[in-house]
Short mmCIF file of C-alpha atoms and ligand atoms in Angstrom, two decimals:
data_model
loop_
_atom_site.label_atom_id
_atom_site.label_comp_id
_atom_site.label_asym_id
_atom_site.label_seq_id
_atom_site.Cartn_x
_atom_site.Cartn_y
_atom_site.Cartn_z
CA MET A 521 22.47 159.71 146.38
CA LEU A 522 24.09 156.26 145.97
CA ASP A 523 23.57 155.43 149.65
CA ASP A 524 19.90 156.36 149.49
CA VAL A 525 18.22 153.05 148.57
CA ARG A 526 14.83 154.78 148.08
CA ALA A 527 16.33 157.27 145.62
CA ILE A 528 17.91 154.38 143.73
CA GLU A 529 14.56 152.59 143.55
CA ARG A 530 12.97 155.71 142.07
CA VAL A 531 15.52 155.83 139.23
CA ASP A 532 15.83 152.06 138.71
CA ARG A 533 12.29 151.61 137.48
CA HIS A 534 12.90 148.17 135.92
CA ASN A 535 14.69 146.71 138.90
CA THR A 536 18.01 146.27 137.14
CA GLY A 537 19.74 146.25 140.54
CA ARG A 538 17.86 143.09 141.48
CA VAL A 539 18.89 141.42 138.19
CA LEU A 540 22.53 142.33 138.87
CA ALA A 541 22.31 141.12 142.47
CA GLU A 542 20.95 137.79 141.19
CA PHE A 543 23.81 137.36 138.74
CA PRO A 544 25.55 134.62 140.81
CA GLU A 545 22.30 132.64 140.80
CA GLN A 546 21.99 133.23 137.05
CA CYS A 547 25.49 131.77 136.59
CA ARG A 548 24.61 128.69 138.65
CA ARG A 549 21.43 128.10 136.63
CA ALA A 550 23.32 128.68 133.40
CA ARG A 551 25.89 126.06 134.36
CA ALA A 552 23.11 123.49 134.73
CA LEU A 553 21.65 124.04 131.25
CA ARG A 554 22.08 121.21 128.75
CA ILE A 555 22.53 120.96 124.99
CA SER A 556 19.58 119.43 123.17
CA PRO A 557 19.76 117.59 120.85
CA ALA A 558 23.27 116.55 121.89
CA LEU A 559 26.25 117.94 120.02
CA ALA A 560 27.98 115.18 118.06
CA VAL A 561 31.06 116.67 116.40
CA ALA A 562 34.74 115.78 116.38
CA ARG A 563 37.17 118.24 117.97
CA PRO A 564 36.93 121.24 115.60
CA ARG A 565 39.89 122.81 113.83
CA VAL A 566 38.59 126.27 114.62
CA ILE A 567 35.71 127.60 116.69
CA VAL A 568 33.81 130.63 115.46
CA MET A 569 31.64 132.29 118.08
CA VAL A 570 29.09 134.55 116.46
CA GLY A 571 27.22 137.25 118.35
CA MET A 572 26.62 140.97 118.69
CA GLY A 573 26.63 143.34 121.64
CA GLY A 574 25.73 141.67 124.93
CA SER A 575 25.64 138.25 123.27
CA ALA A 576 29.23 138.65 122.07
CA ALA A 577 30.57 139.51 125.54
CA GLY A 578 30.44 135.89 126.70
CA ALA A 579 32.30 134.86 123.56
CA ASP A 580 34.98 137.47 124.21
CA LEU A 581 35.45 136.18 127.74
CA LEU A 582 35.84 132.58 126.59
CA ALA A 583 38.19 133.52 123.76
CA ALA A 584 40.39 135.37 126.28
CA CYS A 585 40.36 132.32 128.60
CA ALA A 586 41.20 130.02 125.70
CA ALA A 587 44.03 132.20 124.41
CA GLU A 588 46.43 131.08 127.13
CA THR A 589 45.69 127.38 127.26
CA VAL A 590 43.81 125.99 124.27
CA ASP A 591 45.43 124.96 120.99
CA VAL A 592 42.26 125.44 118.92
CA PRO A 593 41.74 129.01 117.68
CA VAL A 594 38.60 130.57 119.14
CA LEU A 595 37.43 133.47 116.98
CA VAL A 596 34.73 135.96 117.87
CA HIS A 597 32.83 137.06 114.80
CA ARG A 598 30.74 140.22 115.02
CA GLY A 599 28.94 140.91 111.77
CA TYR A 600 27.04 139.32 108.91
CA GLY A 601 27.95 135.99 107.35
CA LEU A 602 31.00 134.00 108.42
CA PRO A 603 34.74 134.31 107.90
CA ALA A 604 36.29 132.13 105.19
CA THR A 605 37.97 129.94 107.82
CA ALA A 606 34.55 128.61 108.90
CA ARG A 607 34.47 125.43 106.80
CA ARG A 608 33.29 121.90 107.54
CA GLU A 609 35.91 121.08 110.19
CA ALA A 610 34.96 124.21 112.14
CA LEU A 611 32.25 124.67 114.74
CA VAL A 612 30.01 127.74 114.74
CA ILE A 613 28.44 128.76 118.04
CA ALA A 614 25.62 131.20 117.27
CA SER A 615 24.73 133.24 120.36
CA SER A 616 21.79 135.60 120.37
CA TYR A 617 19.86 136.05 123.57
CA SER A 618 16.75 137.29 121.77
CA GLY A 619 17.26 135.05 118.75
CA GLU A 620 16.37 137.99 116.50
CA THR A 621 19.74 139.49 115.67
CA ALA A 622 20.08 139.80 111.91
CA GLU A 623 23.87 139.33 111.84
CA VAL A 624 23.68 136.07 113.80
CA LEU A 625 20.81 134.76 111.66
CA SER A 626 22.84 135.52 108.55
CA ALA A 627 25.82 133.62 110.00
CA VAL A 628 23.59 130.60 110.60
CA ASP A 629 22.28 130.80 107.03
CA VAL A 630 25.86 130.72 105.75
CA ALA A 631 26.83 127.88 108.11
CA LEU A 632 23.89 125.80 106.87
CA ALA A 633 24.77 126.55 103.25
CA ARG A 634 28.44 125.61 103.83
CA ARG A 635 27.49 122.62 105.99
CA VAL A 636 29.49 123.89 108.91
CA PRO A 637 28.32 122.34 112.21
CA VAL A 638 26.40 125.00 114.10
CA ILE A 639 24.89 125.19 117.56
CA ALA A 640 22.50 127.87 118.80
CA ILE A 641 22.49 129.51 122.23
CA THR A 642 19.29 131.52 122.50
CA SER A 643 16.10 132.11 124.43
CA GLY A 644 14.04 131.56 121.27
CA GLY A 645 12.94 133.91 118.49
CA THR A 646 13.84 133.26 114.88
CA LEU A 647 17.12 131.58 115.85
CA GLY A 648 15.24 129.18 118.14
CA ALA A 649 12.82 128.38 115.31
CA LEU A 650 15.69 127.91 112.85
CA ALA A 651 17.42 125.53 115.26
CA ALA A 652 14.22 123.54 115.75
CA GLY A 653 13.54 123.42 111.99
CA HIS A 654 17.02 122.09 111.19
CA ARG A 655 17.33 119.99 114.37
CA LEU A 656 20.42 121.92 115.34
CA PRO A 657 21.88 121.39 118.80
CA ARG A 658 20.66 124.21 121.01
CA VAL A 659 20.95 125.51 124.54
CA ALA A 660 17.57 127.02 125.43
CA LEU A 661 17.96 130.07 127.66
CA PRO A 662 15.18 131.43 129.86
CA PRO A 663 13.64 134.60 128.39
CA GLY A 664 12.88 137.91 130.10
CA LEU A 665 16.26 139.58 130.50
CA MET A 666 18.03 142.28 128.59
CA PRO A 667 20.77 140.47 126.61
CA ARG A 668 23.54 142.41 128.34
CA MET A 669 22.11 141.37 131.72
CA ALA A 670 22.18 137.70 130.67
CA LEU A 671 25.97 137.40 130.73
CA GLY A 672 25.91 134.20 132.83
CA TYR A 673 23.62 132.56 130.27
CA LEU A 674 25.97 133.57 127.50
CA VAL A 675 29.13 132.31 129.21
CA PHE A 676 28.42 129.01 130.96
CA PRO A 677 26.42 127.22 128.23
CA ALA A 678 29.10 128.16 125.68
CA LEU A 679 31.67 126.68 128.04
CA ARG A 680 29.58 123.50 128.10
CA VAL A 681 29.48 123.44 124.28
CA LEU A 682 33.24 123.74 124.11
CA GLU A 683 33.66 120.92 126.64
CA ALA A 684 31.31 118.76 124.56
CA CYS A 685 33.69 118.99 121.62
CA ASP A 686 36.75 118.35 123.75
CA VAL A 687 37.92 121.96 124.01
CA VAL A 688 38.42 122.59 127.71
CA VAL A 689 38.65 126.31 128.35
CA ALA A 690 38.11 126.14 132.12
CA ALA A 691 38.43 123.10 134.37
CA GLU A 692 35.61 122.21 136.77
CA ASP A 693 37.57 123.75 139.67
CA ASP A 694 37.95 126.99 137.76
CA VAL A 695 34.21 127.10 137.15
CA ASP A 696 33.50 126.47 140.84
CA GLU A 697 35.92 129.21 141.79
CA ALA A 698 34.30 131.67 139.38
CA LEU A 699 30.84 130.92 140.80
CA LYS A 700 32.11 131.52 144.32
CA VAL A 701 33.97 134.69 143.42
CA VAL A 702 30.90 136.36 141.88
CA ALA A 703 28.73 135.28 144.83
CA ASP A 704 31.16 136.95 147.26
CA GLN A 705 31.38 139.98 145.02
CA ALA A 706 27.58 140.40 144.84
CA ALA A 707 27.44 140.75 148.61
CA ASP A 708 29.92 143.64 148.41
CA LEU A 709 28.40 145.51 145.47
CA VAL A 710 24.65 145.68 146.10
CA PRO A 711 23.04 149.10 146.83
CA GLU A 712 22.66 148.28 150.55
CA VAL A 713 26.47 148.42 150.93
CA SER A 714 27.54 152.02 151.47
CA ALA A 715 29.89 153.87 149.14
CA ASP A 716 32.84 153.74 151.55
CA LYS A 717 32.81 149.90 151.30
CA ASN A 718 31.31 149.43 147.84
CA GLU A 719 33.78 149.40 144.97
CA GLY A 720 31.09 149.80 142.32
CA LYS A 721 29.82 153.01 143.92
CA ARG A 722 33.34 154.22 144.63
CA LEU A 723 34.36 153.93 140.97
CA ALA A 724 31.16 155.52 139.65
CA LEU A 725 31.66 158.44 142.04
CA ALA A 726 35.32 158.76 141.03
CA ILE A 727 34.38 158.92 137.34
CA GLU A 728 31.78 161.53 138.21
CA ARG A 729 30.82 163.56 135.11
CA ARG A 730 34.01 162.80 133.20
CA LEU A 731 34.39 160.56 130.16
CA PRO A 732 35.68 157.16 131.29
CA ALA A 733 38.60 155.58 129.43
CA VAL A 734 38.93 151.95 130.45
CA TYR A 735 42.21 150.14 129.80
CA GLY A 736 42.88 146.44 130.24
CA GLY A 737 46.02 144.36 129.77
CA SER A 738 46.34 142.14 126.70
CA LEU A 739 43.96 139.48 128.07
CA THR A 740 41.56 142.00 129.63
CA ALA A 741 41.25 144.16 126.51
CA THR A 742 37.83 142.77 125.71
CA THR A 743 36.83 143.24 129.35
CA ALA A 744 37.62 146.93 128.99
CA TYR A 745 35.47 146.97 125.86
CA ARG A 746 32.57 145.47 127.81
CA TRP A 747 32.94 148.15 130.52
CA LYS A 748 32.65 150.73 127.75
CA THR A 749 29.50 149.18 126.27
CA ASP A 750 27.90 148.74 129.70
CA LEU A 751 28.55 152.40 130.50
CA GLU A 752 27.07 153.35 127.14
CA GLU A 753 23.98 151.13 127.29
CA ASN A 754 23.22 151.41 131.00
CA ALA A 755 24.35 154.94 131.89
CA LYS A 756 24.04 156.37 128.34
CA LEU A 757 27.56 157.67 128.91
CA LEU A 758 30.13 157.64 126.11
CA ALA A 759 33.26 155.72 127.14
CA VAL A 760 36.56 154.75 125.57
CA ALA A 761 38.18 151.32 125.79
CA GLY A 762 41.73 150.31 125.03
CA SER A 763 44.44 147.91 126.02
CA VAL A 764 47.99 147.95 127.24
CA PRO A 765 50.46 147.70 125.59
CA GLU A 766 48.73 148.80 122.35
CA MET A 767 47.45 152.13 123.72
CA ASN A 768 51.00 153.00 124.82
CA HIS A 769 51.78 153.31 121.12
CA ASN A 770 49.07 155.80 120.18
CA GLU A 771 46.19 156.77 122.50
CA ILE A 772 48.51 157.72 125.35
CA GLU A 773 49.17 160.99 123.48
CA ILE A 774 45.73 162.37 124.31
CA TRP A 775 46.58 162.38 128.03
CA ARG A 776 48.80 165.49 127.92
CA GLY A 777 46.48 168.15 126.57
CA PRO A 778 43.96 170.20 128.56
CA ALA A 779 41.18 167.86 127.38
CA ALA A 780 42.65 165.17 129.66
CA ARG A 781 40.99 166.97 132.60
CA GLU A 782 37.64 165.85 131.17
CA LEU A 783 38.74 162.19 131.13
CA HIS A 784 38.93 159.57 133.85
CA ALA A 785 41.17 156.53 133.30
CA VAL A 786 40.19 153.19 134.82
CA LEU A 787 42.96 150.58 134.73
CA LEU A 788 41.81 146.96 134.89
CA ARG A 789 44.44 145.11 136.87
CA GLU A 790 45.06 141.61 138.20
CA ASP A 791 47.49 140.08 140.66
CA GLY A 792 50.17 138.18 138.87
CA GLU A 793 49.79 140.14 135.64
CA PRO A 794 52.94 139.79 133.49
CA PRO A 795 55.67 142.07 134.94
CA GLU A 796 56.05 143.92 131.65
CA ILE A 797 52.34 144.84 131.76
CA ALA A 798 52.49 145.75 135.48
CA ARG A 799 55.44 148.07 134.76
CA ARG A 800 53.52 149.80 132.00
CA PHE A 801 50.49 150.33 134.27
CA THR A 802 52.76 151.85 136.93
CA LEU A 803 54.28 154.21 134.39
CA MET A 804 50.86 155.11 133.07
CA ARG A 805 49.70 156.14 136.51
CA GLU A 806 52.73 158.42 136.76
CA LEU A 807 52.32 159.87 133.27
CA LEU A 808 48.53 160.21 133.14
CA GLY A 809 48.02 161.28 136.76
CA PRO A 810 49.08 164.95 136.59
CA ALA A 811 46.92 165.83 133.58
CA ALA A 812 43.98 163.45 133.93
CA GLY A 813 40.69 164.30 135.60
CA GLY A 814 41.36 161.14 137.59
CA VAL A 815 42.93 157.69 137.47
CA SER A 816 41.41 154.65 139.23
CA GLU A 817 42.29 151.01 139.35
CA ALA A 818 39.94 148.03 139.47
CA TRP A 819 41.41 144.68 140.48
CA ALA A 820 40.21 141.25 139.38
CA ARG A 821 39.30 138.74 142.05
CA GLY A 822 40.21 135.04 142.13
CA HIS A 823 43.06 132.98 140.72
CA GLY A 824 41.79 131.25 137.58
CA ARG A 825 41.37 133.18 134.36
CA LEU A 826 37.59 132.60 134.29
CA ALA A 827 37.07 133.99 137.81
CA ARG A 828 39.29 136.97 137.13
CA LEU A 829 37.62 138.00 133.91
CA LEU A 830 34.12 137.35 135.18
CA SER A 831 34.79 139.35 138.35
CA LEU A 832 35.99 142.33 136.33
CA LEU A 833 32.98 142.12 134.02
CA TYR A 834 30.62 141.90 136.97
CA LEU A 835 32.23 144.88 138.66
CA GLY A 836 31.90 146.84 135.41
CA GLN A 837 28.18 146.09 135.31
CA TRP A 838 27.76 147.57 138.78
CA VAL A 839 29.89 150.60 137.97
CA SER A 840 27.70 151.32 134.93
CA TYR A 841 24.61 150.80 137.09
CA TYR A 842 25.74 153.32 139.70
CA ALA A 843 26.88 155.71 136.95
CA ALA A 844 23.31 155.50 135.62
CA MET A 845 21.90 156.20 139.08
CA LEU A 846 24.10 159.30 139.41
CA ARG A 847 22.68 160.57 136.12
CA GLY A 848 19.07 159.79 137.06
CA THR A 849 18.96 157.31 134.15
CA ASP A 850 16.98 154.07 134.20
CA PRO A 851 19.61 151.54 133.06
CA TRP A 852 17.23 148.99 131.54
CA PRO A 853 15.73 150.48 128.35
CA VAL A 854 17.85 151.09 125.25
CA PRO A 855 15.42 153.06 123.07
CA MET A 856 17.81 154.07 120.26
CA LEU A 857 19.10 150.53 119.84
CA THR A 858 15.55 149.18 119.91
CA GLU A 859 14.27 151.69 117.37
CA LEU A 860 17.12 150.95 115.00
CA LYS A 861 16.44 147.21 115.24
CA GLN A 862 12.74 147.74 114.67
CA ARG A 863 13.34 149.82 111.59
CA LEU A 864 15.88 147.33 110.25
CA GLY A 865 13.60 144.42 111.08
CA ALA A 866 10.82 145.94 109.05
CA ALA A 867 13.23 146.45 106.15
CA ASP A 868 14.75 142.95 105.95
CA GLY A 869 11.60 140.99 106.69
CA ARG A 870 13.21 138.98 109.49
CA GLY A 871 10.33 139.84 111.80
CA PRO A 872 10.06 142.08 114.83
CA ALA A 873 13.12 143.13 116.77
CA PRO A 874 13.40 142.53 120.54
C1 F6R B 1274 20.77 144.86 124.79
C2 F6R B 1274 22.13 144.48 124.44
C3 F6R B 1274 22.53 144.50 123.01
C4 F6R B 1274 22.21 143.14 122.37
C5 F6R B 1274 22.53 143.13 120.89
C6 F6R B 1274 22.27 141.79 120.24
O1 F6R B 1274 20.56 144.60 126.16
O2 F6R B 1274 22.91 144.16 125.29
O3 F6R B 1274 23.90 144.80 122.93
O4 F6R B 1274 22.95 142.12 123.02
O5 F6R B 1274 21.77 144.11 120.26
O6 F6R B 1274 21.03 141.27 120.59
P1 F6R B 1274 20.96 139.76 121.09
O7 F6R B 1274 21.89 139.69 122.26
O8 F6R B 1274 19.55 139.52 121.47
O9 F6R B 1274 21.41 138.93 119.96
#
């Protein structure tokens, strides 16, 4: 089915494949977006990136990039309010693609009350209005996408914000490399490329009807989590995410029993990963292989951290897309999520949900 472009078009009723294919262009446009009004803050003591779901994925990526090189802690906060560490010398980056996410709005309320500098990254909604009302710095994103399909808009403007307060998470060359890597990748992953040459299709076919368990290394742990949420939102397929070495200390135990036949492990790898992590992945292949329904590997592309993480995230989006196609599921709508938001929105008076 995956090599039948017509059959794909019949299932993909909202043209999600086109949005994914245009991701490199989205990243280029996102890189060109500016902060307005300008951000005028000293280098913060701590950066708190607030977001939920798809809007938190960009924050996770940047926090993982920053972990190796930046001496300012970059925290990702998922939930209501703000952590106690968000005081006046902090910077809060409030990301919500729709601008209607209650948790993010509550974080902004707390930031305003505590006088913590806050910047909004949003396409509009209540967060856009709040930013305008308080003259907060904002990056205005173009509307019309599903938040999880707007990853480029949630990564590159946040990178710009960090640069503006003297926190350099990725150098200009790293950004250029990442843009090139995803452009090359797009050409290899679109539906027109047949399954024997298309890694996205190959992995979706390998997973088949099994439950995917996606494992990253310590810096790709959040990437594994994003694969899980993409599989859940796009293919409506429950998935597990974990990281090495932590899962070696607990979750590995589930891979011996008969239930392991129903699972498919996907190991997120990169060239030059620390040898202690590479050794663990090799051992895991040996240990999981005999009992598992299957074990696959997905390798990052590029050299810089940004390119590597972005390439893995982009591949994961395509895998979830093809997994959706195999199930006859339109990847775009998320009716349960939408209904829950609508019912919550009516209850807390914050207005309609996206
Ligand atoms: C829907 C999606 C969700 C949203 C989340 C928060 O496509 O990806 O995970 O990202 O519900 O909404 P936003 O991103 O609008 O703040």
